Amino acid sequence: MAMKKELLSTAPVFLPRFPMKMDPHFSYVALRKAFYPQAGIGITANTFLLCLHIATVFMGHKPRLTDLPVIHLALTHILMLLTMGLLVSTDIWETQNIPGDFKCKVLVFLHKVMRGLSICTTCVLSVLQAITMSPNGSWLANFKLTSRNPIVGLFVFLWALTMTLSSNLLLCTVATPNKTQPGLLFLTDHCSLLLMSYRHRSLFLALVALRDLLFLGLMLLSSAYMINLLHRHKKQAMSLRTSRFSPRRSPEERATYTILLLISCFEVLYCVDSIFSLFVGMTWTGDPILLCLQMLVANGYGTISPLVLISADTHIIKVVQTKWREKVQLLAKLM
């Protein structure tokens, strides 16, 4: 009995609250396997959504103003899931041609930029839809766009802003030299973050939080505006009660419901991810299970959003089908 107590007292204890004190391999591999199907579904769905919108342009269909943000959102999520997939993979780290530090810096930086652009693009999509469906006499109608040039300029600005706010990762991201080395925050099996001073860490967290709160606020305001417009339209339709009234929703209403559903999914996942990020960022914890769960939640929106857009936007699928039939019939006549 005394020997048993002695063995228990000298046995190593691995506590997740101390960075790099536990061997994360078993939990990390299990959760990494859970990410692969998520990334596969997300990349496939986003690629299909991207090809769908590009096909409508090449087939001569007049693009909508919301098409450019949807294309940008799909590209952003493809790159976000690809960079995360490379970070958790093992093959890329076996090659010695590129230094590990360089690979970690580029992949972590790109993934963080893509996540920032995801919230920015969703906000642009929400505000643009609110402007599109606003009545002609409203003050919001003054912002209606006739070309896509302002949207392109806005995306250039958002890229510059997001890259600036993520620039600290280029300095503090390193390849993990030793899994028992203190002062490192575990990101993946191969990459870690150097310990920053509390002042610098708080500064970057505050700037990113300010950006996210700004775009979340715009999303909430535009969502409330769209819900109000839909409610008023429904009341007007019910008051008419004529035989000419059709209960079917207009394309604009269907698009608005899609954007509202998209924003709802984003906000739920964002709140959960923010809780994880705030806890990890302020406590500098290295618990691999917590960080891998955060990885799954953070990339969940990139997987869900294309499925929502594809399932709801039946108009663009019908356009592609119609144009494809026309092309096939034309080729049949020529042959």
Short mmCIF file of C-alpha atoms in Angstrom, two decimals:
data_model
loop_
_atom_site.label_atom_id
_atom_site.label_comp_id
_atom_site.label_asym_id
_atom_site.label_seq_id
_atom_site.Cartn_x
_atom_site.Cartn_y
_atom_site.Cartn_z
CA MET A 1 0.00 0.00 0.00
CA ALA A 2 2.87 2.36 0.82
CA MET A 3 4.56 1.51 -2.49
CA LYS A 4 1.32 2.25 -4.33
CA LYS A 5 1.06 5.67 -2.69
CA GLU A 6 4.68 6.39 -3.55
CA LEU A 7 4.07 5.54 -7.22
CA LEU A 8 0.99 7.75 -7.34
CA SER A 9 2.82 10.67 -5.79
CA THR A 10 5.75 10.44 -8.22
CA ALA A 11 3.63 9.86 -11.35
CA PRO A 12 3.66 12.81 -13.79
CA VAL A 13 0.45 14.82 -13.87
CA PHE A 14 -0.51 16.55 -17.13
CA LEU A 15 -2.71 19.59 -16.53
CA PRO A 16 -4.19 21.38 -19.56
CA ARG A 17 -4.01 24.83 -17.98
CA PHE A 18 -0.19 24.93 -18.28
CA PRO A 19 0.95 25.60 -21.89
CA MET A 20 2.92 22.75 -23.45
CA LYS A 21 2.89 20.59 -20.29
CA MET A 22 0.67 17.83 -21.66
CA ASP A 23 1.19 15.56 -24.63
CA PRO A 24 -1.60 16.68 -26.97
CA HIS A 25 -1.00 14.02 -29.61
CA PHE A 26 -3.89 11.67 -28.86
CA SER A 27 -6.56 14.38 -28.55
CA TYR A 28 -5.12 16.46 -31.38
CA VAL A 29 -5.15 13.55 -33.86
CA ALA A 30 -8.76 12.66 -32.99
CA LEU A 31 -10.04 16.20 -33.46
CA ARG A 32 -7.89 16.70 -36.55
CA LYS A 33 -9.65 13.74 -38.13
CA ALA A 34 -12.95 15.45 -37.35
CA PHE A 35 -11.80 18.56 -39.21
CA TYR A 36 -10.99 16.77 -42.48
CA PRO A 37 -14.60 15.90 -43.41
CA GLN A 38 -15.68 19.39 -42.35
CA ALA A 39 -13.05 20.93 -44.63
CA GLY A 40 -13.90 18.54 -47.47
CA ILE A 41 -17.60 19.43 -47.36
CA GLY A 42 -16.85 23.14 -47.01
CA ILE A 43 -14.34 23.33 -49.87
CA THR A 44 -16.60 21.30 -52.18
CA ALA A 45 -19.68 23.41 -51.40
CA ASN A 46 -17.82 26.72 -51.75
CA THR A 47 -16.25 25.60 -55.04
CA PHE A 48 -19.66 24.62 -56.39
CA LEU A 49 -21.11 27.97 -55.29
CA LEU A 50 -18.20 29.81 -56.93
CA CYS A 51 -18.54 27.86 -60.20
CA LEU A 52 -22.29 28.45 -60.18
CA HIS A 53 -21.91 32.23 -60.08
CA ILE A 54 -19.04 32.27 -62.58
CA ALA A 55 -21.09 30.11 -64.98
CA THR A 56 -23.95 32.63 -64.96
CA VAL A 57 -21.54 35.40 -65.97
CA PHE A 58 -20.07 33.40 -68.86
CA MET A 59 -23.54 32.38 -70.02
CA GLY A 60 -24.54 36.00 -70.54
CA HIS A 61 -26.82 36.44 -67.52
CA LYS A 62 -26.79 39.95 -66.05
CA PRO A 63 -25.04 39.67 -62.66
CA ARG A 64 -26.66 41.01 -59.52
CA LEU A 65 -24.86 43.40 -57.17
CA THR A 66 -24.82 40.71 -54.48
CA ASP A 67 -23.05 38.23 -56.77
CA LEU A 68 -19.62 39.81 -56.22
CA PRO A 69 -19.79 39.56 -52.39
CA VAL A 70 -21.01 35.96 -52.66
CA ILE A 71 -18.08 35.09 -54.97
CA HIS A 72 -15.67 36.83 -52.61
CA LEU A 73 -17.19 34.99 -49.62
CA ALA A 74 -16.81 31.63 -51.37
CA LEU A 75 -13.17 32.35 -52.29
CA THR A 76 -12.45 33.51 -48.75
CA HIS A 77 -13.88 30.34 -47.24
CA ILE A 78 -12.02 28.10 -49.71
CA LEU A 79 -8.70 29.72 -48.74
CA MET A 80 -9.62 29.67 -45.04
CA LEU A 81 -10.38 25.94 -45.05
CA LEU A 82 -7.34 25.13 -47.23
CA THR A 83 -4.91 26.98 -44.96
CA MET A 84 -6.40 25.31 -41.90
CA GLY A 85 -6.17 21.94 -43.63
CA LEU A 86 -2.49 22.55 -44.36
CA LEU A 87 -1.86 23.63 -40.78
CA VAL A 88 -3.28 20.42 -39.31
CA SER A 89 -1.84 18.10 -41.97
CA THR A 90 1.41 16.21 -41.57
CA ASP A 91 2.69 15.98 -45.16
CA ILE A 92 3.58 19.65 -45.59
CA TRP A 93 5.76 19.61 -42.48
CA GLU A 94 7.82 16.63 -43.60
CA THR A 95 9.42 18.51 -46.49
CA GLN A 96 12.58 20.37 -45.48
CA ASN A 97 12.82 22.63 -48.55
CA ILE A 98 10.87 25.45 -46.84
CA PRO A 99 11.73 26.51 -43.27
CA GLY A 100 9.12 25.59 -40.69
CA ASP A 101 8.95 29.13 -39.32
CA PHE A 102 8.13 30.52 -42.76
CA LYS A 103 5.39 27.95 -43.37
CA CYS A 104 3.84 28.64 -39.97
CA LYS A 105 3.93 32.42 -40.39
CA VAL A 106 2.36 32.36 -43.88
CA LEU A 107 -0.36 29.80 -43.13
CA VAL A 108 -1.40 31.23 -39.75
CA PHE A 109 -1.40 34.78 -41.15
CA LEU A 110 -3.45 33.81 -44.22
CA HIS A 111 -5.95 31.87 -42.13
CA LYS A 112 -6.42 34.80 -39.77
CA VAL A 113 -6.86 37.21 -42.71
CA MET A 114 -9.45 34.93 -44.31
CA ARG A 115 -11.40 34.71 -41.06
CA GLY A 116 -11.42 38.49 -40.80
CA LEU A 117 -12.56 38.84 -44.41
CA SER A 118 -15.35 36.36 -43.72
CA ILE A 119 -17.05 38.64 -41.21
CA CYS A 120 -16.39 41.71 -43.40
CA THR A 121 -17.89 40.11 -46.51
CA THR A 122 -20.93 38.82 -44.63
CA CYS A 123 -21.51 42.35 -43.36
CA VAL A 124 -21.18 43.81 -46.88
CA LEU A 125 -23.65 41.23 -48.17
CA SER A 126 -26.13 42.08 -45.42
CA VAL A 127 -25.91 45.87 -45.88
CA LEU A 128 -26.04 45.58 -49.67
CA GLN A 129 -29.20 43.45 -49.50
CA ALA A 130 -30.81 45.97 -47.13
CA ILE A 131 -29.99 48.79 -49.59
CA THR A 132 -31.29 46.77 -52.55
CA MET A 133 -34.69 46.09 -51.02
CA SER A 134 -35.15 49.55 -49.48
CA PRO A 135 -38.12 51.56 -50.91
CA ASN A 136 -37.33 54.33 -53.38
CA GLY A 137 -38.50 57.06 -51.01
CA SER A 138 -36.35 55.98 -48.06
CA TRP A 139 -33.04 57.58 -47.09
CA LEU A 140 -31.26 54.26 -47.65
CA ALA A 141 -32.29 54.34 -51.31
CA ASN A 142 -29.77 57.16 -51.85
CA PHE A 143 -26.99 54.59 -51.45
CA LYS A 144 -28.25 52.26 -54.18
CA LEU A 145 -25.42 51.32 -56.52
CA THR A 146 -25.54 51.16 -60.30
CA SER A 147 -22.09 49.61 -60.76
CA ARG A 148 -19.79 47.21 -58.93
CA ASN A 149 -16.79 49.56 -58.82
CA PRO A 150 -17.51 50.86 -55.26
CA ILE A 151 -17.82 47.26 -54.04
CA VAL A 152 -14.41 46.39 -55.54
CA GLY A 153 -12.87 49.43 -53.86
CA LEU A 154 -14.47 48.48 -50.56
CA PHE A 155 -13.01 44.97 -50.74
CA VAL A 156 -9.52 46.38 -51.44
CA PHE A 157 -9.86 48.50 -48.29
CA LEU A 158 -11.10 45.52 -46.25
CA TRP A 159 -8.14 43.42 -47.41
CA ALA A 160 -5.71 46.15 -46.32
CA LEU A 161 -7.48 46.60 -42.97
CA THR A 162 -7.61 42.88 -42.18
CA MET A 163 -3.98 42.28 -43.16
CA THR A 164 -2.89 45.18 -40.94
CA LEU A 165 -4.80 43.85 -37.92
CA SER A 166 -3.28 40.39 -38.43
CA SER A 167 0.29 41.59 -39.00
CA ASN A 168 1.34 40.71 -35.43
CA LEU A 169 1.10 37.01 -36.36
CA LEU A 170 4.01 37.44 -38.78
CA LEU A 171 6.20 38.32 -35.80
CA CYS A 172 5.03 35.96 -33.06
CA THR A 173 4.22 32.77 -35.02
CA VAL A 174 7.00 30.15 -34.94
CA ALA A 175 7.47 26.48 -35.63
CA THR A 176 7.25 24.54 -32.38
CA PRO A 177 10.85 23.63 -31.51
CA ASN A 178 10.08 21.63 -28.39
CA LYS A 179 6.64 20.65 -27.09
CA THR A 180 7.84 21.04 -23.52
CA GLN A 181 9.22 24.54 -24.02
CA PRO A 182 7.43 27.10 -21.82
CA GLY A 183 6.17 30.45 -23.07
CA LEU A 184 4.54 29.07 -26.22
CA LEU A 185 0.86 28.88 -27.04
CA PHE A 186 -0.06 25.64 -28.78
CA LEU A 187 -1.82 26.28 -32.12
CA THR A 188 -1.28 23.06 -34.05
CA ASP A 189 1.07 20.12 -33.75
CA HIS A 190 3.76 22.12 -35.58
CA CYS A 191 3.04 25.83 -34.98
CA SER A 192 2.92 27.94 -31.84
CA LEU A 193 2.72 31.57 -30.78
CA LEU A 194 5.48 33.32 -28.87
CA LEU A 195 4.44 34.93 -25.64
CA MET A 196 3.67 38.62 -26.28
CA SER A 197 3.58 41.26 -23.62
CA TYR A 198 0.22 41.82 -22.01
CA ARG A 199 0.12 45.36 -23.43
CA HIS A 200 0.69 44.31 -27.04
CA ARG A 201 -1.65 41.34 -26.73
CA SER A 202 -4.41 43.54 -25.32
CA LEU A 203 -3.86 46.16 -28.05
CA PHE A 204 -4.31 43.72 -30.94
CA LEU A 205 -7.23 41.98 -29.23
CA ALA A 206 -8.91 45.36 -28.70
CA LEU A 207 -8.43 46.41 -32.35
CA VAL A 208 -9.77 43.11 -33.68
CA ALA A 209 -12.69 43.24 -31.22
CA LEU A 210 -13.47 46.82 -32.31
CA ARG A 211 -13.52 45.78 -35.96
CA ASP A 212 -15.72 42.77 -35.26
CA LEU A 213 -18.13 44.77 -33.11
CA LEU A 214 -18.43 47.41 -35.84
CA PHE A 215 -19.30 44.87 -38.52
CA LEU A 216 -21.56 42.89 -36.20
CA GLY A 217 -23.40 46.10 -35.34
CA LEU A 218 -23.90 46.89 -39.03
CA MET A 219 -25.17 43.35 -39.58
CA LEU A 220 -27.65 43.64 -36.73
CA LEU A 221 -28.90 47.04 -37.92
CA SER A 222 -29.32 45.86 -41.52
CA SER A 223 -31.03 42.66 -40.32
CA ALA A 224 -33.47 44.64 -38.15
CA TYR A 225 -34.18 46.94 -41.11
CA MET A 226 -34.86 44.01 -43.45
CA ILE A 227 -37.09 42.28 -40.89
CA ASN A 228 -39.06 45.49 -40.49
CA LEU A 229 -39.50 45.83 -44.27
CA LEU A 230 -40.62 42.22 -44.60
CA HIS A 231 -43.12 42.67 -41.75
CA ARG A 232 -44.56 45.81 -43.36
CA HIS A 233 -44.78 44.11 -46.74
CA LYS A 234 -46.59 41.15 -45.19
CA LYS A 235 -49.11 43.44 -43.47
CA GLN A 236 -49.77 45.32 -46.73
CA ALA A 237 -50.25 42.06 -48.61
CA MET A 238 -52.70 40.75 -46.02
CA SER A 239 -54.68 44.02 -46.07
CA LEU A 240 -55.14 43.86 -49.85
CA ARG A 241 -56.74 40.40 -49.92
CA THR A 242 -57.39 40.53 -53.64
CA SER A 243 -57.55 37.65 -56.03
CA ARG A 244 -54.51 39.04 -57.78
CA PHE A 245 -52.40 38.64 -54.68
CA SER A 246 -49.97 35.72 -54.88
CA PRO A 247 -48.65 34.14 -51.70
CA ARG A 248 -45.38 33.32 -53.43
CA ARG A 249 -42.35 35.30 -52.33
CA SER A 250 -40.58 37.60 -54.74
CA PRO A 251 -36.89 36.96 -55.62
CA GLU A 252 -35.87 39.90 -53.44
CA GLU A 253 -37.78 38.48 -50.45
CA ARG A 254 -36.23 35.04 -50.93
CA ALA A 255 -32.77 36.61 -51.11
CA THR A 256 -33.49 38.61 -47.96
CA TYR A 257 -34.59 35.51 -46.02
CA THR A 258 -31.41 33.78 -47.17
CA ILE A 259 -29.20 36.63 -45.94
CA LEU A 260 -31.04 36.70 -42.60
CA LEU A 261 -30.52 32.95 -42.17
CA LEU A 262 -26.86 33.38 -43.09
CA ILE A 263 -26.40 36.15 -40.53
CA SER A 264 -28.13 34.07 -37.84
CA CYS A 265 -25.74 31.15 -38.44
CA PHE A 266 -22.76 33.49 -38.40
CA GLU A 267 -23.74 35.22 -35.18
CA VAL A 268 -24.32 31.97 -33.28
CA LEU A 269 -20.97 30.51 -34.36
CA TYR A 270 -19.21 33.84 -33.84
CA CYS A 271 -20.44 34.12 -30.24
CA VAL A 272 -19.20 30.62 -29.41
CA ASP A 273 -15.88 31.26 -31.16
CA SER A 274 -15.48 34.61 -29.37
CA ILE A 275 -15.85 32.92 -25.99
CA PHE A 276 -13.11 30.44 -26.93
CA SER A 277 -10.85 33.15 -28.41
CA LEU A 278 -11.22 35.51 -25.46
CA PHE A 279 -10.48 32.77 -22.96
CA VAL A 280 -7.44 31.50 -24.90
CA GLY A 281 -6.14 34.99 -25.71
CA MET A 282 -6.33 36.36 -22.17
CA THR A 283 -5.31 33.24 -20.19
CA TRP A 284 -2.76 32.02 -22.77
CA THR A 285 -3.89 28.45 -22.17
CA GLY A 286 -2.40 25.61 -24.16
CA ASP A 287 -5.15 23.03 -23.79
CA PRO A 288 -5.16 21.24 -27.18
CA ILE A 289 -8.74 19.99 -26.80
CA LEU A 290 -10.01 23.52 -26.25
CA LEU A 291 -7.98 24.89 -29.16
CA CYS A 292 -9.08 22.12 -31.54
CA LEU A 293 -12.73 22.62 -30.58
CA GLN A 294 -12.25 26.31 -31.30
CA MET A 295 -10.81 25.34 -34.69
CA LEU A 296 -13.93 23.34 -35.55
CA VAL A 297 -16.29 26.12 -34.45
CA ALA A 298 -14.28 28.87 -36.15
CA ASN A 299 -14.33 27.06 -39.49
CA GLY A 300 -17.95 25.93 -39.16
CA TYR A 301 -19.34 29.05 -40.83
CA GLY A 302 -17.15 28.45 -43.88
CA THR A 303 -18.82 25.06 -44.26
CA ILE A 304 -22.41 26.06 -43.49
CA SER A 305 -22.65 29.33 -45.48
CA PRO A 306 -22.31 27.85 -49.02
CA LEU A 307 -24.89 25.18 -48.20
CA VAL A 308 -27.33 27.88 -47.06
CA LEU A 309 -26.71 30.02 -50.16
CA ILE A 310 -26.97 27.12 -52.61
CA SER A 311 -30.14 25.66 -51.08
CA ALA A 312 -31.91 29.01 -50.89
CA ASP A 313 -30.81 30.63 -54.16
CA THR A 314 -32.84 28.52 -56.57
CA HIS A 315 -32.97 31.41 -59.06
CA ILE A 316 -29.33 31.14 -60.07
CA ILE A 317 -29.59 27.35 -60.43
CA LYS A 318 -32.58 27.79 -62.77
CA VAL A 319 -30.64 30.37 -64.78
CA VAL A 320 -27.71 27.97 -65.24
CA GLN A 321 -30.06 25.15 -66.22
CA THR A 322 -31.89 27.34 -68.75
CA LYS A 323 -28.68 28.69 -70.30
CA TRP A 324 -27.22 25.19 -70.44
CA ARG A 325 -30.29 23.87 -72.27
CA GLU A 326 -30.03 26.74 -74.75
CA LYS A 327 -26.36 25.97 -75.41
CA VAL A 328 -27.11 22.25 -75.87
CA GLN A 329 -29.99 22.98 -78.26
CA LEU A 330 -27.80 25.38 -80.24
CA LEU A 331 -25.04 22.80 -80.54
CA ALA A 332 -27.58 20.15 -81.57
CA LYS A 333 -28.84 22.40 -84.39
CA LEU A 334 -25.30 23.10 -85.60
CA MET A 335 -24.47 19.40 -85.67
#
